[in-house]
mmCIF file of C-alpha atoms in Angstrom:
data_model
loop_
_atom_site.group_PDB
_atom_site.id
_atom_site.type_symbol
_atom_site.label_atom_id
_atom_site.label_comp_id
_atom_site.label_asym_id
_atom_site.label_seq_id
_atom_site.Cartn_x
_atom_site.Cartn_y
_atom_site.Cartn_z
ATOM 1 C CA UNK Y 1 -26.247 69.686 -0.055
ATOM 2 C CA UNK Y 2 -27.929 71.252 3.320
ATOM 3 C CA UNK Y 3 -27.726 70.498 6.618
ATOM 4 C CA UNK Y 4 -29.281 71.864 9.459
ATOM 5 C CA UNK Y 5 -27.455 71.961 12.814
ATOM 6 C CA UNK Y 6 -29.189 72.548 16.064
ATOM 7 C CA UNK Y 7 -26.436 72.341 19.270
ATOM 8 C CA UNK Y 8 -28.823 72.343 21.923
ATOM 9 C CA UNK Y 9 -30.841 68.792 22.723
ATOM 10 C CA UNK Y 10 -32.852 70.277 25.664
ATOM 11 C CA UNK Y 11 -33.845 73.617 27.522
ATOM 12 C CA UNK Y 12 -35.992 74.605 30.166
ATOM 13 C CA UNK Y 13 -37.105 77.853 30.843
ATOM 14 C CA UNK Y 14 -40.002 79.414 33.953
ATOM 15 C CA UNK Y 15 -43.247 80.094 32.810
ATOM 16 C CA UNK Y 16 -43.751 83.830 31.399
ATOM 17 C CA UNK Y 17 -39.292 83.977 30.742
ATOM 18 C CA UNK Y 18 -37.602 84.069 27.389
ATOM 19 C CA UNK Y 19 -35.758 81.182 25.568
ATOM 20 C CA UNK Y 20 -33.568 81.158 22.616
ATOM 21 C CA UNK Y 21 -33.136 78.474 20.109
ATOM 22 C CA UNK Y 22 -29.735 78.292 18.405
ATOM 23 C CA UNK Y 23 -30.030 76.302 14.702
ATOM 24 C CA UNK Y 24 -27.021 76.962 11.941
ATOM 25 C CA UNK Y 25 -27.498 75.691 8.349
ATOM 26 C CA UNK Y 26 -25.488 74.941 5.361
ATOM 27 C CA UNK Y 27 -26.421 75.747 2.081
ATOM 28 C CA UNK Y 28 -24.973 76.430 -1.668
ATOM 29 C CA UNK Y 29 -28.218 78.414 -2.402
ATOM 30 C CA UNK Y 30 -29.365 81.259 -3.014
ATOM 31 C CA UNK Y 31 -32.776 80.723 -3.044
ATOM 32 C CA UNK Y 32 -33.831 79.243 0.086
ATOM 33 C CA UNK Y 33 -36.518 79.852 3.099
ATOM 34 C CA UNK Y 34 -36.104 78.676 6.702
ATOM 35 C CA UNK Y 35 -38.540 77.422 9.216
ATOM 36 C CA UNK Y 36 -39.399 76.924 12.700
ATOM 37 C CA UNK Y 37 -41.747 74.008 13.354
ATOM 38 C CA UNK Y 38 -43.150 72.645 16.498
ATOM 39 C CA UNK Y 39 -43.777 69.345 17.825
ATOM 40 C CA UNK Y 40 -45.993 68.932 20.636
ATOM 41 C CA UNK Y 41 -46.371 65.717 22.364
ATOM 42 C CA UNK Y 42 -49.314 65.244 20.094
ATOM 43 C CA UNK Y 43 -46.540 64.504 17.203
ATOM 44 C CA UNK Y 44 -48.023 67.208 15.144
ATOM 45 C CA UNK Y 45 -45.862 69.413 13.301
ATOM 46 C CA UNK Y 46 -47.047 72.759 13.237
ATOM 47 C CA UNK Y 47 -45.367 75.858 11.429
ATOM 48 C CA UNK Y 48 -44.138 78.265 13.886
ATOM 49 C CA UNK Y 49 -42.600 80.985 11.715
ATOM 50 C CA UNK Y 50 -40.855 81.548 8.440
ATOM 51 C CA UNK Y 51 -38.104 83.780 7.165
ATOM 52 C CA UNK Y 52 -36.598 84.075 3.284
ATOM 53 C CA UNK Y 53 -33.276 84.745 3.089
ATOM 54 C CA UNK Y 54 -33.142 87.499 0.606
ATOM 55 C CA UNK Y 55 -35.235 89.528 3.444
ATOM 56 C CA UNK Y 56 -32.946 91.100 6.445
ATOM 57 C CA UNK Y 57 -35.882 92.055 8.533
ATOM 58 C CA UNK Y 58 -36.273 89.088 11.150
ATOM 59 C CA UNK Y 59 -39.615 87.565 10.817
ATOM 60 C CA UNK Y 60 -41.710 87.743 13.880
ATOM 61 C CA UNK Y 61 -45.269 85.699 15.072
ATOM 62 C CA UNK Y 62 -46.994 86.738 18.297
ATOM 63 C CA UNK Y 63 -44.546 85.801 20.859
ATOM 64 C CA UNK Y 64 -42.114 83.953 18.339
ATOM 65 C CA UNK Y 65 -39.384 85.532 16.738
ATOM 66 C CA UNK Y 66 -36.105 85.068 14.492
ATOM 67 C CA UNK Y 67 -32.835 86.673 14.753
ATOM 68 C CA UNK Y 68 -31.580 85.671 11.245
ATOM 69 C CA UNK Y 69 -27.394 86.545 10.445
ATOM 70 C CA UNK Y 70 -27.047 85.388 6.838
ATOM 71 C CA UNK Y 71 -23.166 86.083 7.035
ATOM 72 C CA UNK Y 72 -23.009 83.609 9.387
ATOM 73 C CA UNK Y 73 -25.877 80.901 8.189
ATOM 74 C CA UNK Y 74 -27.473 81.445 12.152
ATOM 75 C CA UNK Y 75 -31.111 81.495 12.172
ATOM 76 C CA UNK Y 76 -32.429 81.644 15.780
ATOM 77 C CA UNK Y 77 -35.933 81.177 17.130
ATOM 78 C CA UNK Y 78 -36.631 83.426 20.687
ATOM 79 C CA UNK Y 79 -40.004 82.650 22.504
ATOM 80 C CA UNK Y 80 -40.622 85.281 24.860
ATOM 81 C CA UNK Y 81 -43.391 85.119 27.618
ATOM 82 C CA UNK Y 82 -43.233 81.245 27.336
ATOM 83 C CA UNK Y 83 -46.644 79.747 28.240
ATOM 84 C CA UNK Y 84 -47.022 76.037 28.996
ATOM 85 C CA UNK Y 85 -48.619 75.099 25.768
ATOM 86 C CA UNK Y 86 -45.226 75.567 24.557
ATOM 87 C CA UNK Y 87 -43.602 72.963 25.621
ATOM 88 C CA UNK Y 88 -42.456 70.831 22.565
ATOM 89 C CA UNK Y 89 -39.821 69.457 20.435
ATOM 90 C CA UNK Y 90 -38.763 72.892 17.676
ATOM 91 C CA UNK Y 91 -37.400 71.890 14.427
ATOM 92 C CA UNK Y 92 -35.701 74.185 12.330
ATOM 93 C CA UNK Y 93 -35.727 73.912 9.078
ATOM 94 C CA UNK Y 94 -33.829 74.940 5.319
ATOM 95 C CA UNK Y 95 -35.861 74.818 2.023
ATOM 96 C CA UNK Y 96 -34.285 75.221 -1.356
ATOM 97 C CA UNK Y 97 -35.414 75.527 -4.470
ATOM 98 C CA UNK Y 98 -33.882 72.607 -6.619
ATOM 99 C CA UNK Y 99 -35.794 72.951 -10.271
ATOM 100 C CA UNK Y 100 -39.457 73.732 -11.483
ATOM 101 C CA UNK Y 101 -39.669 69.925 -12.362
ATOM 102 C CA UNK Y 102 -37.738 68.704 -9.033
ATOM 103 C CA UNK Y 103 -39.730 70.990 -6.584
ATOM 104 C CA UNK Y 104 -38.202 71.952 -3.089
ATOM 105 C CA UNK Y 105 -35.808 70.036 -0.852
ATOM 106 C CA UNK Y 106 -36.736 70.498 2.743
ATOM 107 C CA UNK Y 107 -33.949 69.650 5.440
ATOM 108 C CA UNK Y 108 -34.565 69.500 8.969
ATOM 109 C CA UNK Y 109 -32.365 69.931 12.272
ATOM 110 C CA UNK Y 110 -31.958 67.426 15.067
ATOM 111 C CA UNK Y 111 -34.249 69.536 17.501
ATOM 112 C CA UNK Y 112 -34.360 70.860 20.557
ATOM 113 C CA UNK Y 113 -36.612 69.799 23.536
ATOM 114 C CA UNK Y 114 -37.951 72.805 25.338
ATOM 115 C CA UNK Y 115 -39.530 72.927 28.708
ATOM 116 C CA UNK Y 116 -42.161 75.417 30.182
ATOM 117 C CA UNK Y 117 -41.758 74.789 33.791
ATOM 118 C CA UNK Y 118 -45.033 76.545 36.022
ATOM 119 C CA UNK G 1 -59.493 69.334 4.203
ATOM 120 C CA UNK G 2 -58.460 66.404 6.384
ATOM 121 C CA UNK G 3 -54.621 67.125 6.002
ATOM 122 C CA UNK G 4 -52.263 64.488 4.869
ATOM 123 C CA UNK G 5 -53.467 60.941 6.211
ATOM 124 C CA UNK G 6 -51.051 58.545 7.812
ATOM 125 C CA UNK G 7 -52.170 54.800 7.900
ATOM 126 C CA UNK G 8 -51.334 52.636 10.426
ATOM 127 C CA UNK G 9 -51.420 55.440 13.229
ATOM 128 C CA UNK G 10 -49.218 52.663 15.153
ATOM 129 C CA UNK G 11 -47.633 49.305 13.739
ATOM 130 C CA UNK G 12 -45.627 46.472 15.599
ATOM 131 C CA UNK G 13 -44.324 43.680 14.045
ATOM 132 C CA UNK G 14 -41.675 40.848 14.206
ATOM 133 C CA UNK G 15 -38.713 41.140 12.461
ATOM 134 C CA UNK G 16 -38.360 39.630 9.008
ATOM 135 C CA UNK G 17 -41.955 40.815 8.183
ATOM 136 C CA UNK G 18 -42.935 42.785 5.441
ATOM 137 C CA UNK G 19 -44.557 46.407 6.494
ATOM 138 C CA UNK G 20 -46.241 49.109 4.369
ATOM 139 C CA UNK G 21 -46.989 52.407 5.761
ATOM 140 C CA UNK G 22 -49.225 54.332 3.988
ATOM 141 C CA UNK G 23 -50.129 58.351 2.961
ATOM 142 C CA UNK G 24 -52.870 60.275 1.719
ATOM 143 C CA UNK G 25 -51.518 63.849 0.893
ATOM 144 C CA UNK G 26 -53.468 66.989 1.345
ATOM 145 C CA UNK G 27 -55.774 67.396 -2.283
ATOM 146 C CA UNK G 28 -54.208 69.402 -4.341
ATOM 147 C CA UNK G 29 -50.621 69.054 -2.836
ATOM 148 C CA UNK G 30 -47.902 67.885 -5.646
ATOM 149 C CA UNK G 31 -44.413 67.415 -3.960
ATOM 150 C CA UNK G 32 -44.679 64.509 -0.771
ATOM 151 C CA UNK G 33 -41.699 63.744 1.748
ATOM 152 C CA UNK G 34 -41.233 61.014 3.813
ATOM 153 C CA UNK G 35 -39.286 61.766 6.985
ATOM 154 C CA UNK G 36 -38.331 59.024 10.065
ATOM 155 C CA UNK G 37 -37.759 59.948 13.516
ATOM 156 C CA UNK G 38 -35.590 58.719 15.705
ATOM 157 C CA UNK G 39 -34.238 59.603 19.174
ATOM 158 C CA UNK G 40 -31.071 59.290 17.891
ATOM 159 C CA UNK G 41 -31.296 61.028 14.633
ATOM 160 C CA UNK G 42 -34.045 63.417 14.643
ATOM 161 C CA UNK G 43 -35.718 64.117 11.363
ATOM 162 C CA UNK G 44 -34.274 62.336 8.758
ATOM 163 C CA UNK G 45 -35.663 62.855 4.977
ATOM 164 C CA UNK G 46 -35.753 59.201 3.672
ATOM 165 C CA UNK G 47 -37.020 60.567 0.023
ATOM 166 C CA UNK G 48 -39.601 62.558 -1.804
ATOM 167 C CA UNK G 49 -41.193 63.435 -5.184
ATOM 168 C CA UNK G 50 -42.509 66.379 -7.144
ATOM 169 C CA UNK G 51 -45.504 65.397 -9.568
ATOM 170 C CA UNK G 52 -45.346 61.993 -8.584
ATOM 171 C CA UNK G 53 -41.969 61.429 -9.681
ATOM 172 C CA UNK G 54 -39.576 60.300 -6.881
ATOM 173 C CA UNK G 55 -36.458 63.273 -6.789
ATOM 174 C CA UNK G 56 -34.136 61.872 -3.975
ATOM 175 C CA UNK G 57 -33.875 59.379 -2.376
ATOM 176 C CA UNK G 58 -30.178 59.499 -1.090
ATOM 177 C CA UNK G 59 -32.031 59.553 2.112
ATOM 178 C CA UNK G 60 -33.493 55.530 1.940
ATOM 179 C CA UNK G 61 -31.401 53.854 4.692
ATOM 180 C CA UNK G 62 -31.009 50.772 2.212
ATOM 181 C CA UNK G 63 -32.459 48.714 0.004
ATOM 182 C CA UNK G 64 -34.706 47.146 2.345
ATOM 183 C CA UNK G 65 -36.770 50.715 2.146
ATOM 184 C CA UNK G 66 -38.467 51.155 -0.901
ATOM 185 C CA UNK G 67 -41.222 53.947 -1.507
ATOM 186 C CA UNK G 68 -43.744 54.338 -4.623
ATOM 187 C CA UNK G 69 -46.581 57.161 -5.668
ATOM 188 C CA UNK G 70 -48.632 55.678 -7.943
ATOM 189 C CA UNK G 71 -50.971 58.503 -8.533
ATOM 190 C CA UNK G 72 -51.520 62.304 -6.701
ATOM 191 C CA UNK G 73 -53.464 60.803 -3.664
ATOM 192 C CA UNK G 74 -50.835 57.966 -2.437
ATOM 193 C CA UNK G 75 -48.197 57.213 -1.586
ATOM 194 C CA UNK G 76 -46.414 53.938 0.433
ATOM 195 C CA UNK G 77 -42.952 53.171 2.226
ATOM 196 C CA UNK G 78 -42.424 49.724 2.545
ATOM 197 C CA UNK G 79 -39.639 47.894 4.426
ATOM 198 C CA UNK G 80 -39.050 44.511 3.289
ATOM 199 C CA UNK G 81 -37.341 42.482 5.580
ATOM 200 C CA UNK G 82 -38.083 44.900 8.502
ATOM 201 C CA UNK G 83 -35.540 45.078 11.542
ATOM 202 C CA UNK G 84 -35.415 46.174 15.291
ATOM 203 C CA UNK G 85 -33.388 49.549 14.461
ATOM 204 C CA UNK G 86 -36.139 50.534 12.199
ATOM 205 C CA UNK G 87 -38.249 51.473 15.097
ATOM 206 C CA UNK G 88 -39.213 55.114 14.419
ATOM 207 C CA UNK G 89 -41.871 57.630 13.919
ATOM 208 C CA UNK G 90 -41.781 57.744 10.391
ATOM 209 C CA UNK G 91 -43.846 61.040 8.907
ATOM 210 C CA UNK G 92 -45.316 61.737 5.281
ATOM 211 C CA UNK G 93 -45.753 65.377 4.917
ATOM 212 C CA UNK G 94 -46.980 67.456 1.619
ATOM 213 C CA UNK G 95 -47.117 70.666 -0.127
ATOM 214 C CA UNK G 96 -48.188 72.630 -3.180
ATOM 215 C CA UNK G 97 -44.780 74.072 -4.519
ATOM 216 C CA UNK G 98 -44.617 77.574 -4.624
ATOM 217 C CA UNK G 99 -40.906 78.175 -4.967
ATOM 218 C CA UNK G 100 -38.298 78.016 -1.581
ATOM 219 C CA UNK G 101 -41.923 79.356 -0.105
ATOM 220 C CA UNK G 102 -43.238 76.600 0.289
ATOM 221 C CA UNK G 103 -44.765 75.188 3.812
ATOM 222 C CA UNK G 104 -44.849 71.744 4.075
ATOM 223 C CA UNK G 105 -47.948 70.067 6.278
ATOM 224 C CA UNK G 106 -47.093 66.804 8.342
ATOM 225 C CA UNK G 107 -49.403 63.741 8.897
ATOM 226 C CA UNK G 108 -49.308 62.389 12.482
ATOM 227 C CA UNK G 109 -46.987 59.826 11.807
ATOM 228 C CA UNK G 110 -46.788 55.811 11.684
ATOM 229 C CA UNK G 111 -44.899 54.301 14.884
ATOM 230 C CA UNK G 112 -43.119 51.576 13.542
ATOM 231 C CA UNK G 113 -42.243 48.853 16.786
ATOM 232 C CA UNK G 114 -39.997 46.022 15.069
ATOM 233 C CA UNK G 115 -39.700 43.374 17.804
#
């Protein structure tokens, strides 16, 4: 089974400053990609950035970025140079590969509300 | 494309009535996921199937929930009697499996009011 812990409801953080996301997941698999998605108070959930576990270079996406510790199942999301359009709900993310015939099972965190403040 | 369709964008009904929200996956697309969203609880994955075929749905609160995909373009999640506490976002999301790889695109979401 996978879960997908994220210990931090809320954060705010000034216009043009960095914030870091902490999520930590659980999982038996080998096999298995992690995600950052956004939520915007639109409700849409767009992709933010990906990262497979079998690569140890962290993924990075314009201003977005992972620091990814397999060893310790920690996959955090930094936004650096936060602009107001980022303010959103972020949603991390496990996927693992169950079978050809049963597809992938995709597990999300609780969340965390961030807050771009002018 | 259009993306994956959600229908009823919003829904409010009284408790003890039958509800049926509905999803249009992306064309193409052959595992779909249901999700609800709650305050409370975040993202929850109620179920979802690969080729149609429902794969888990240890997720369904109860069986109250039920969920069917009668062909590649449709899918519904219907609660039956519905209850206050199943107020939520709930979200329908698809993707064309490509192995762990795989990025999965969200419709907007039903909110579900149970009064």
């Amino acid at each position: 089974a996978q879960t997908v812990t994220q210990s931090q409801p809320e954060m705010s953080v000034q216009e043009a400053e960095t914030v870091t996301l902490s999520c930590t997941y659980d999982t038996s698999e080998n096999n298995y990609y992690l995600f950052w998605y956004k939520q915007p108070p639109s409700r849409q959930m767009i992709l933010v950035i990906r990262q497979e576990a079998y690569k140890q270079q962290n993924a990075t996406e314009n201003r977005f970025s992972v620091n990814f510790q397999k060893a310790a199942k920690s996959f955090s999301l930094k936004i650096s140079d936060s602009q107001l359009g980022d303010t959103a709900m972020y949603f991390c993310a496990s996927s693992s590969y169950v079978s050809k015939a049963a597809g992938n099972k995709l597990t999300f965190g609780g969340g965390t509300r961030v807050l771009v403040k002018p | 494309d259009a993306g994956v369709i959600q229908s009823p964008r919003h829904e409010v009904t009284e408790m003890g009535q039958e509800v049926t929200l509905r999803c249009k996956p992306i064309s193409g697309h052959n595992s779909l996921f249901w999700y609800r969203q709650t305050m409370m609880r975040g993202l929850e994955l109620l179920i979802y199937f690969n080729n149609n075929v429902p794969i888990d749905d240890s997720g369904m609160p109860e069986d109250r929930f039920s969920a069917k995909m009668p062909n590649a373009s449709f899918s519904t999640l219907k609660i039956q009697p519905s209850e206050p506490r199943d107020s939520a976002v709930y979200f329908c999301a698809s993707s064309f499996w490509q192995g762990a790889n795989t990025e999965a695109f969200f419709g907007q979401g039903t909110r579900l009011t149970v009064v």
